[in-house]
């Protein structure tokens, strides 16, 4: 586990400095090479049905969380065990789920949101076959997790320096901050210069820090920047009320194609889908996210398969979003993309090969140093604060609903943007007009129709498989 508190957020997921958010199945890509992305495909979740068998697809589709989240949950779980072992003076293999729950219940140093994340990690661990539990211990543990409410127990007593919701960089602070970066000592990597470009590019686009690793100009002449949506939900709530008919039709065709390539396993997959439906219903009620109930019929199993595939297709259209960068910010975005690409393609140094994490860490350190030099009261800003700053500028020019789409929120999540980001009253003068790009006109029409459709059901219930979504305030929207 990293000793750097900025990179290890296991015990404070709401910390002021957020870890970069990466796409789960994509490696580093050239930030200025669109061809590489078209060769790979602009979808992060749409695997061609012609290239896979039904059983293989189902095994992947029912995973409750992404590989990155699973790795994080594993680290959290073992950290909780180690912590309880030390506090209780027990051997790690004798620490029980009851011990972990009691530690969360009685610890005054952990925030409620963090406890929710830890509860999800424990629930995930209890379902992993490679983590040793007896069947009785698994069942007892799941019952204890179900009964545990993170809001109960002792209140948090230790006040931490956490990121305030809706914190932006005021216009009057931007000048002194940039001047402090300009006057910074010149280093071999010129982190202050790189940070200056990142600050301006972040304010220009509202991109999450981790989204820059795969960002690129989709159409430079039209100023359309393509960004990955870093917060796609792995799976949909089972009782999601609105799945567009076009996606269900495509799902039917895909399932038929995959089944034709895997005839011997169709009955096994259908039986597994029945069990998945029942488990899913229990899990949704388990976290009070929705009321759900299924019966063990083939029709319900097939409907589960259709919904799983339709959600994958839905996410395929949301994996990337296009935004039109205001004219005054194009140079900053150009500079940031160029700096990042040159760094990632440079020769390995004494500390190892260049990675996005190293780039992020270098810029973050430079920004902290600049803040300490610019502001006598030692107030600090983070690279994530550029996103909230952009949200204020966007809302002032195109409104909360359109701004939510540009920011990569789910459907018409103007509630989210208003609750978690700075409002239009904090916008910069002359920031420039923001707008969603129209690079993929068919996809734009499809997603516009989806957003305007009736979403009367519990469409935002969250994840599944017994894992509650960590509170983030963000979910992806149409490009």
mmCIF file with all atom_site columns, N, CA and C in Angstrom, residues 70-113:
data_model
loop_
_atom_site.group_PDB
_atom_site.id
_atom_site.type_symbol
_atom_site.label_atom_id
_atom_site.label_alt_id
_atom_site.label_comp_id
_atom_site.label_asym_id
_atom_site.label_entity_id
_atom_site.label_seq_id
_atom_site.pdbx_PDB_ins_code
_atom_site.Cartn_x
_atom_site.Cartn_y
_atom_site.Cartn_z
_atom_site.occupancy
_atom_site.B_iso_or_equiv
_atom_site.pdbx_formal_charge
_atom_site.auth_seq_id
_atom_site.auth_comp_id
_atom_site.auth_asym_id
_atom_site.auth_atom_id
_atom_site.pdbx_PDB_model_num
ATOM 1   N N  . UNK A 1 70  ? -12.365 -3.978  -7.658 1.00 0.00 ? 70  UNK A N  1
ATOM 2   C CA . UNK A 1 70  ? -12.126 -5.231  -6.950 1.00 0.00 ? 70  UNK A CA 1
ATOM 3   C C  . UNK A 1 70  ? -10.756 -5.221  -6.268 1.00 0.00 ? 70  UNK A C  1
ATOM 4   N N  . UNK A 1 71  ? -9.742  -4.735  -6.972 1.00 0.00 ? 71  UNK A N  1
ATOM 5   C CA . UNK A 1 71  ? -8.405  -4.660  -6.380 1.00 0.00 ? 71  UNK A CA 1
ATOM 6   C C  . UNK A 1 71  ? -8.392  -3.716  -5.184 1.00 0.00 ? 71  UNK A C  1
ATOM 7   N N  . UNK A 1 72  ? -9.113  -2.610  -5.298 1.00 0.00 ? 72  UNK A N  1
ATOM 8   C CA . UNK A 1 72  ? -9.181  -1.653  -4.200 1.00 0.00 ? 72  UNK A CA 1
ATOM 9   C C  . UNK A 1 72  ? -9.905  -2.252  -3.005 1.00 0.00 ? 72  UNK A C  1
ATOM 10  N N  . UNK A 1 73  ? -11.021 -2.961  -3.257 1.00 0.00 ? 73  UNK A N  1
ATOM 11  C CA . UNK A 1 73  ? -11.753 -3.613  -2.167 1.00 0.00 ? 73  UNK A CA 1
ATOM 12  C C  . UNK A 1 73  ? -10.887 -4.663  -1.472 1.00 0.00 ? 73  UNK A C  1
ATOM 13  N N  . UNK A 1 74  ? -10.101 -5.378  -2.262 1.00 0.00 ? 74  UNK A N  1
ATOM 14  C CA . UNK A 1 74  ? -9.234  -6.389  -1.662 1.00 0.00 ? 74  UNK A CA 1
ATOM 15  C C  . UNK A 1 74  ? -8.218  -5.721  -0.715 1.00 0.00 ? 74  UNK A C  1
ATOM 16  N N  . UNK A 1 75  ? -7.610  -4.625  -1.159 1.00 0.00 ? 75  UNK A N  1
ATOM 17  C CA . UNK A 1 75  ? -6.669  -3.910  -0.304 1.00 0.00 ? 75  UNK A CA 1
ATOM 18  C C  . UNK A 1 75  ? -7.347  -3.404  0.968  1.00 0.00 ? 75  UNK A C  1
ATOM 19  N N  . UNK A 1 76  ? -8.540  -2.844  0.798  1.00 0.00 ? 76  UNK A N  1
ATOM 20  C CA . UNK A 1 76  ? -9.270  -2.323  1.950  1.00 0.00 ? 76  UNK A CA 1
ATOM 21  C C  . UNK A 1 76  ? -9.568  -3.435  2.941  1.00 0.00 ? 76  UNK A C  1
ATOM 22  N N  . UNK A 1 77  ? -10.054 -4.576  2.431  1.00 0.00 ? 77  UNK A N  1
ATOM 23  C CA . UNK A 1 77  ? -10.427 -5.666  3.332  1.00 0.00 ? 77  UNK A CA 1
ATOM 24  C C  . UNK A 1 77  ? -9.232  -6.140  4.147  1.00 0.00 ? 77  UNK A C  1
ATOM 25  N N  . UNK A 1 78  ? -8.119  -6.395  3.488  1.00 0.00 ? 78  UNK A N  1
ATOM 26  C CA . UNK A 1 78  ? -6.956  -6.878  4.222  1.00 0.00 ? 78  UNK A CA 1
ATOM 27  C C  . UNK A 1 78  ? -6.382  -5.805  5.141  1.00 0.00 ? 78  UNK A C  1
ATOM 28  N N  . UNK A 1 79  ? -6.529  -4.543  4.780  1.00 0.00 ? 79  UNK A N  1
ATOM 29  C CA . UNK A 1 79  ? -6.103  -3.461  5.678  1.00 0.00 ? 79  UNK A CA 1
ATOM 30  C C  . UNK A 1 79  ? -6.976  -3.423  6.925  1.00 0.00 ? 79  UNK A C  1
ATOM 31  N N  . UNK A 1 80  ? -8.275  -3.635  6.752  1.00 0.00 ? 80  UNK A N  1
ATOM 32  C CA . UNK A 1 80  ? -9.175  -3.680  7.899  1.00 0.00 ? 80  UNK A CA 1
ATOM 33  C C  . UNK A 1 80  ? -8.830  -4.848  8.814  1.00 0.00 ? 80  UNK A C  1
ATOM 34  N N  . UNK A 1 81  ? -8.535  -5.992  8.216  1.00 0.00 ? 81  UNK A N  1
ATOM 35  C CA . UNK A 1 81  ? -8.157  -7.166  9.016  1.00 0.00 ? 81  UNK A CA 1
ATOM 36  C C  . UNK A 1 81  ? -6.872  -6.882  9.784  1.00 0.00 ? 81  UNK A C  1
ATOM 37  N N  . UNK A 1 82  ? -5.879  -6.307  9.105  1.00 0.00 ? 82  UNK A N  1
ATOM 38  C CA . UNK A 1 82  ? -4.604  -6.010  9.761  1.00 0.00 ? 82  UNK A CA 1
ATOM 39  C C  . UNK A 1 82  ? -4.796  -5.013  10.896 1.00 0.00 ? 82  UNK A C  1
ATOM 40  N N  . UNK A 1 83  ? -5.631  -4.030  10.653 1.00 0.00 ? 83  UNK A N  1
ATOM 41  C CA . UNK A 1 83  ? -5.873  -2.999  11.676 1.00 0.00 ? 83  UNK A CA 1
ATOM 42  C C  . UNK A 1 83  ? -6.565  -3.604  12.893 1.00 0.00 ? 83  UNK A C  1
ATOM 43  N N  . UNK A 1 84  ? -7.589  -4.416  12.647 1.00 0.00 ? 84  UNK A N  1
ATOM 44  C CA . UNK A 1 84  ? -8.293  -5.055  13.759 1.00 0.00 ? 84  UNK A CA 1
ATOM 45  C C  . UNK A 1 84  ? -7.373  -6.019  14.507 1.00 0.00 ? 84  UNK A C  1
ATOM 46  N N  . UNK A 1 85  ? -6.529  -6.706  13.767 1.00 0.00 ? 85  UNK A N  1
ATOM 47  C CA . UNK A 1 85  ? -5.579  -7.634  14.397 1.00 0.00 ? 85  UNK A CA 1
ATOM 48  C C  . UNK A 1 85  ? -4.654  -6.899  15.352 1.00 0.00 ? 85  UNK A C  1
ATOM 49  N N  . UNK A 1 86  ? -4.183  -5.742  14.936 1.00 0.00 ? 86  UNK A N  1
ATOM 50  C CA . UNK A 1 86  ? -3.287  -4.965  15.790 1.00 0.00 ? 86  UNK A CA 1
ATOM 51  C C  . UNK A 1 86  ? -4.009  -4.396  17.002 1.00 0.00 ? 86  UNK A C  1
ATOM 52  N N  . UNK A 1 87  ? -5.204  -3.875  16.803 1.00 0.00 ? 87  UNK A N  1
ATOM 53  C CA . UNK A 1 87  ? -5.941  -3.257  17.897 1.00 0.00 ? 87  UNK A CA 1
ATOM 54  C C  . UNK A 1 87  ? -6.419  -4.271  18.927 1.00 0.00 ? 87  UNK A C  1
ATOM 55  N N  . UNK A 1 88  ? -6.793  -5.464  18.454 1.00 0.00 ? 88  UNK A N  1
ATOM 56  C CA . UNK A 1 88  ? -7.337  -6.493  19.350 1.00 0.00 ? 88  UNK A CA 1
ATOM 57  C C  . UNK A 1 88  ? -6.284  -7.481  19.817 1.00 0.00 ? 88  UNK A C  1
ATOM 58  N N  . UNK A 1 89  ? -5.054  -7.348  19.300 1.00 0.00 ? 89  UNK A N  1
ATOM 59  C CA . UNK A 1 89  ? -3.961  -8.265  19.646 1.00 0.00 ? 89  UNK A CA 1
ATOM 60  C C  . UNK A 1 89  ? -4.344  -9.708  19.303 1.00 0.00 ? 89  UNK A C  1
ATOM 61  N N  . UNK A 1 90  ? -4.813  -9.887  18.073 1.00 0.00 ? 90  UNK A N  1
ATOM 62  C CA . UNK A 1 90  ? -5.197  -11.211 17.585 1.00 0.00 ? 90  UNK A CA 1
ATOM 63  C C  . UNK A 1 90  ? -4.384  -11.541 16.348 1.00 0.00 ? 90  UNK A C  1
ATOM 64  N N  . UNK A 1 91  ? -4.244  -12.820 16.079 1.00 0.00 ? 91  UNK A N  1
ATOM 65  C CA . UNK A 1 91  ? -3.629  -13.233 14.816 1.00 0.00 ? 91  UNK A CA 1
ATOM 66  C C  . UNK A 1 91  ? -4.577  -12.876 13.684 1.00 0.00 ? 91  UNK A C  1
ATOM 67  N N  . UNK A 1 92  ? -4.070  -12.412 12.530 1.00 0.00 ? 92  UNK A N  1
ATOM 68  C CA . UNK A 1 92  ? -4.963  -11.996 11.436 1.00 0.00 ? 92  UNK A CA 1
ATOM 69  C C  . UNK A 1 92  ? -5.973  -13.057 11.032 1.00 0.00 ? 92  UNK A C  1
ATOM 70  N N  . UNK A 1 93  ? -5.574  -14.346 11.051 1.00 0.00 ? 93  UNK A N  1
ATOM 71  C CA . UNK A 1 93  ? -6.506  -15.374 10.603 1.00 0.00 ? 93  UNK A CA 1
ATOM 72  C C  . UNK A 1 93  ? -7.570  -15.704 11.638 1.00 0.00 ? 93  UNK A C  1
ATOM 73  N N  . UNK A 1 94  ? -7.497  -15.089 12.809 1.00 0.00 ? 94  UNK A N  1
ATOM 74  C CA . UNK A 1 94  ? -8.544  -15.295 13.818 1.00 0.00 ? 94  UNK A CA 1
ATOM 75  C C  . UNK A 1 94  ? -9.494  -14.101 13.924 1.00 0.00 ? 94  UNK A C  1
ATOM 76  N N  . UNK A 1 95  ? -9.217  -13.052 13.158 1.00 0.00 ? 95  UNK A N  1
ATOM 77  C CA . UNK A 1 95  ? -10.115 -11.891 13.154 1.00 0.00 ? 95  UNK A CA 1
ATOM 78  C C  . UNK A 1 95  ? -11.395 -12.253 12.420 1.00 0.00 ? 95  UNK A C  1
ATOM 79  N N  . UNK A 1 96  ? -12.530 -12.011 13.036 1.00 0.00 ? 96  UNK A N  1
ATOM 80  C CA . UNK A 1 96  ? -13.832 -12.355 12.445 1.00 0.00 ? 96  UNK A CA 1
ATOM 81  C C  . UNK A 1 96  ? -14.483 -11.135 11.813 1.00 0.00 ? 96  UNK A C  1
ATOM 82  N N  . UNK A 1 97  ? -15.516 -11.391 11.015 1.00 0.00 ? 97  UNK A N  1
ATOM 83  C CA . UNK A 1 97  ? -16.289 -10.279 10.430 1.00 0.00 ? 97  UNK A CA 1
ATOM 84  C C  . UNK A 1 97  ? -16.935 -9.456  11.530 1.00 0.00 ? 97  UNK A C  1
ATOM 85  N N  . UNK A 1 98  ? -17.348 -10.125 12.600 1.00 0.00 ? 98  UNK A N  1
ATOM 86  C CA . UNK A 1 98  ? -17.935 -9.399  13.730 1.00 0.00 ? 98  UNK A CA 1
ATOM 87  C C  . UNK A 1 98  ? -16.921 -8.416  14.324 1.00 0.00 ? 98  UNK A C  1
ATOM 88  N N  . UNK A 1 99  ? -15.644 -8.829  14.370 1.00 0.00 ? 99  UNK A N  1
ATOM 89  C CA . UNK A 1 99  ? -14.605 -7.923  14.866 1.00 0.00 ? 99  UNK A CA 1
ATOM 90  C C  . UNK A 1 99  ? -14.466 -6.702  13.961 1.00 0.00 ? 99  UNK A C  1
ATOM 91  N N  . UNK A 1 100 ? -14.508 -6.926  12.642 1.00 0.00 ? 100 UNK A N  1
ATOM 92  C CA . UNK A 1 100 ? -14.383 -5.802  11.701 1.00 0.00 ? 100 UNK A CA 1
ATOM 93  C C  . UNK A 1 100 ? -15.551 -4.837  11.841 1.00 0.00 ? 100 UNK A C  1
ATOM 94  N N  . UNK A 1 101 ? -16.750 -5.385  11.940 1.00 0.00 ? 101 UNK A N  1
ATOM 95  C CA . UNK A 1 101 ? -17.944 -4.537  12.066 1.00 0.00 ? 101 UNK A CA 1
ATOM 96  C C  . UNK A 1 101 ? -17.883 -3.736  13.364 1.00 0.00 ? 101 UNK A C  1
ATOM 97  N N  . UNK A 1 102 ? -17.464 -4.371  14.442 1.00 0.00 ? 102 UNK A N  1
ATOM 98  C CA . UNK A 1 102 ? -17.382 -3.676  15.727 1.00 0.00 ? 102 UNK A CA 1
ATOM 99  C C  . UNK A 1 102 ? -16.360 -2.553  15.672 1.00 0.00 ? 102 UNK A C  1
ATOM 100 N N  . UNK A 1 103 ? -15.243 -2.780  14.977 1.00 0.00 ? 103 UNK A N  1
ATOM 101 C CA . UNK A 1 103 ? -14.247 -1.717  14.837 1.00 0.00 ? 103 UNK A CA 1
ATOM 102 C C  . UNK A 1 103 ? -14.811 -0.520  14.077 1.00 0.00 ? 103 UNK A C  1
ATOM 103 N N  . UNK A 1 104 ? -15.548 -0.792  12.994 1.00 0.00 ? 104 UNK A N  1
ATOM 104 C CA . UNK A 1 104 ? -16.169 0.306   12.248 1.00 0.00 ? 104 UNK A CA 1
ATOM 105 C C  . UNK A 1 104 ? -17.204 1.021   13.105 1.00 0.00 ? 104 UNK A C  1
ATOM 106 N N  . UNK A 1 105 ? -17.952 0.249   13.886 1.00 0.00 ? 105 UNK A N  1
ATOM 107 C CA . UNK A 1 105 ? -19.022 0.810   14.704 1.00 0.00 ? 105 UNK A CA 1
ATOM 108 C C  . UNK A 1 105 ? -18.479 1.738   15.782 1.00 0.00 ? 105 UNK A C  1
ATOM 109 N N  . UNK A 1 106 ? -17.313 1.392   16.344 1.00 0.00 ? 106 UNK A N  1
ATOM 110 C CA . UNK A 1 106 ? -16.815 2.118   17.514 1.00 0.00 ? 106 UNK A CA 1
ATOM 111 C C  . UNK A 1 106 ? -15.681 3.086   17.215 1.00 0.00 ? 106 UNK A C  1
ATOM 112 N N  . UNK A 1 107 ? -15.225 3.155   15.972 1.00 0.00 ? 107 UNK A N  1
ATOM 113 C CA . UNK A 1 107 ? -14.064 3.996   15.653 1.00 0.00 ? 107 UNK A CA 1
ATOM 114 C C  . UNK A 1 107 ? -14.498 5.436   15.381 1.00 0.00 ? 107 UNK A C  1
ATOM 115 N N  . UNK A 1 108 ? -14.053 6.401   16.183 1.00 0.00 ? 108 UNK A N  1
ATOM 116 C CA . UNK A 1 108 ? -14.467 7.801   15.980 1.00 0.00 ? 108 UNK A CA 1
ATOM 117 C C  . UNK A 1 108 ? -13.639 8.531   14.934 1.00 0.00 ? 108 UNK A C  1
ATOM 118 N N  . UNK A 1 109 ? -12.673 7.853   14.331 1.00 0.00 ? 109 UNK A N  1
ATOM 119 C CA . UNK A 1 109 ? -11.803 8.529   13.361 1.00 0.00 ? 109 UNK A CA 1
ATOM 120 C C  . UNK A 1 109 ? -12.261 8.336   11.924 1.00 0.00 ? 109 UNK A C  1
ATOM 121 N N  . UNK A 1 110 ? -13.308 7.523   11.699 1.00 0.00 ? 110 UNK A N  1
ATOM 122 C CA . UNK A 1 110 ? -13.723 7.178   10.337 1.00 0.00 ? 110 UNK A CA 1
ATOM 123 C C  . UNK A 1 110 ? -15.033 7.883   9.994  1.00 0.00 ? 110 UNK A C  1
ATOM 124 N N  . UNK A 1 111 ? -15.075 8.503   8.831  1.00 0.00 ? 111 UNK A N  1
ATOM 125 C CA . UNK A 1 111 ? -16.287 9.184   8.371  1.00 0.00 ? 111 UNK A CA 1
ATOM 126 C C  . UNK A 1 111 ? -17.340 8.179   7.929  1.00 0.00 ? 111 UNK A C  1
ATOM 127 N N  . UNK A 1 112 ? -18.589 8.612   7.929  1.00 0.00 ? 112 UNK A N  1
ATOM 128 C CA . UNK A 1 112 ? -19.696 7.737   7.538  1.00 0.00 ? 112 UNK A CA 1
ATOM 129 C C  . UNK A 1 112 ? -19.527 7.254   6.101  1.00 0.00 ? 112 UNK A C  1
ATOM 130 N N  . UNK A 1 113 ? -19.133 8.149   5.204  1.00 0.00 ? 113 UNK A N  1
ATOM 131 C CA . UNK A 1 113 ? -18.951 7.751   3.808  1.00 0.00 ? 113 UNK A CA 1
ATOM 132 C C  . UNK A 1 113 ? -17.857 6.692   3.678  1.00 0.00 ? 113 UNK A C  1
#
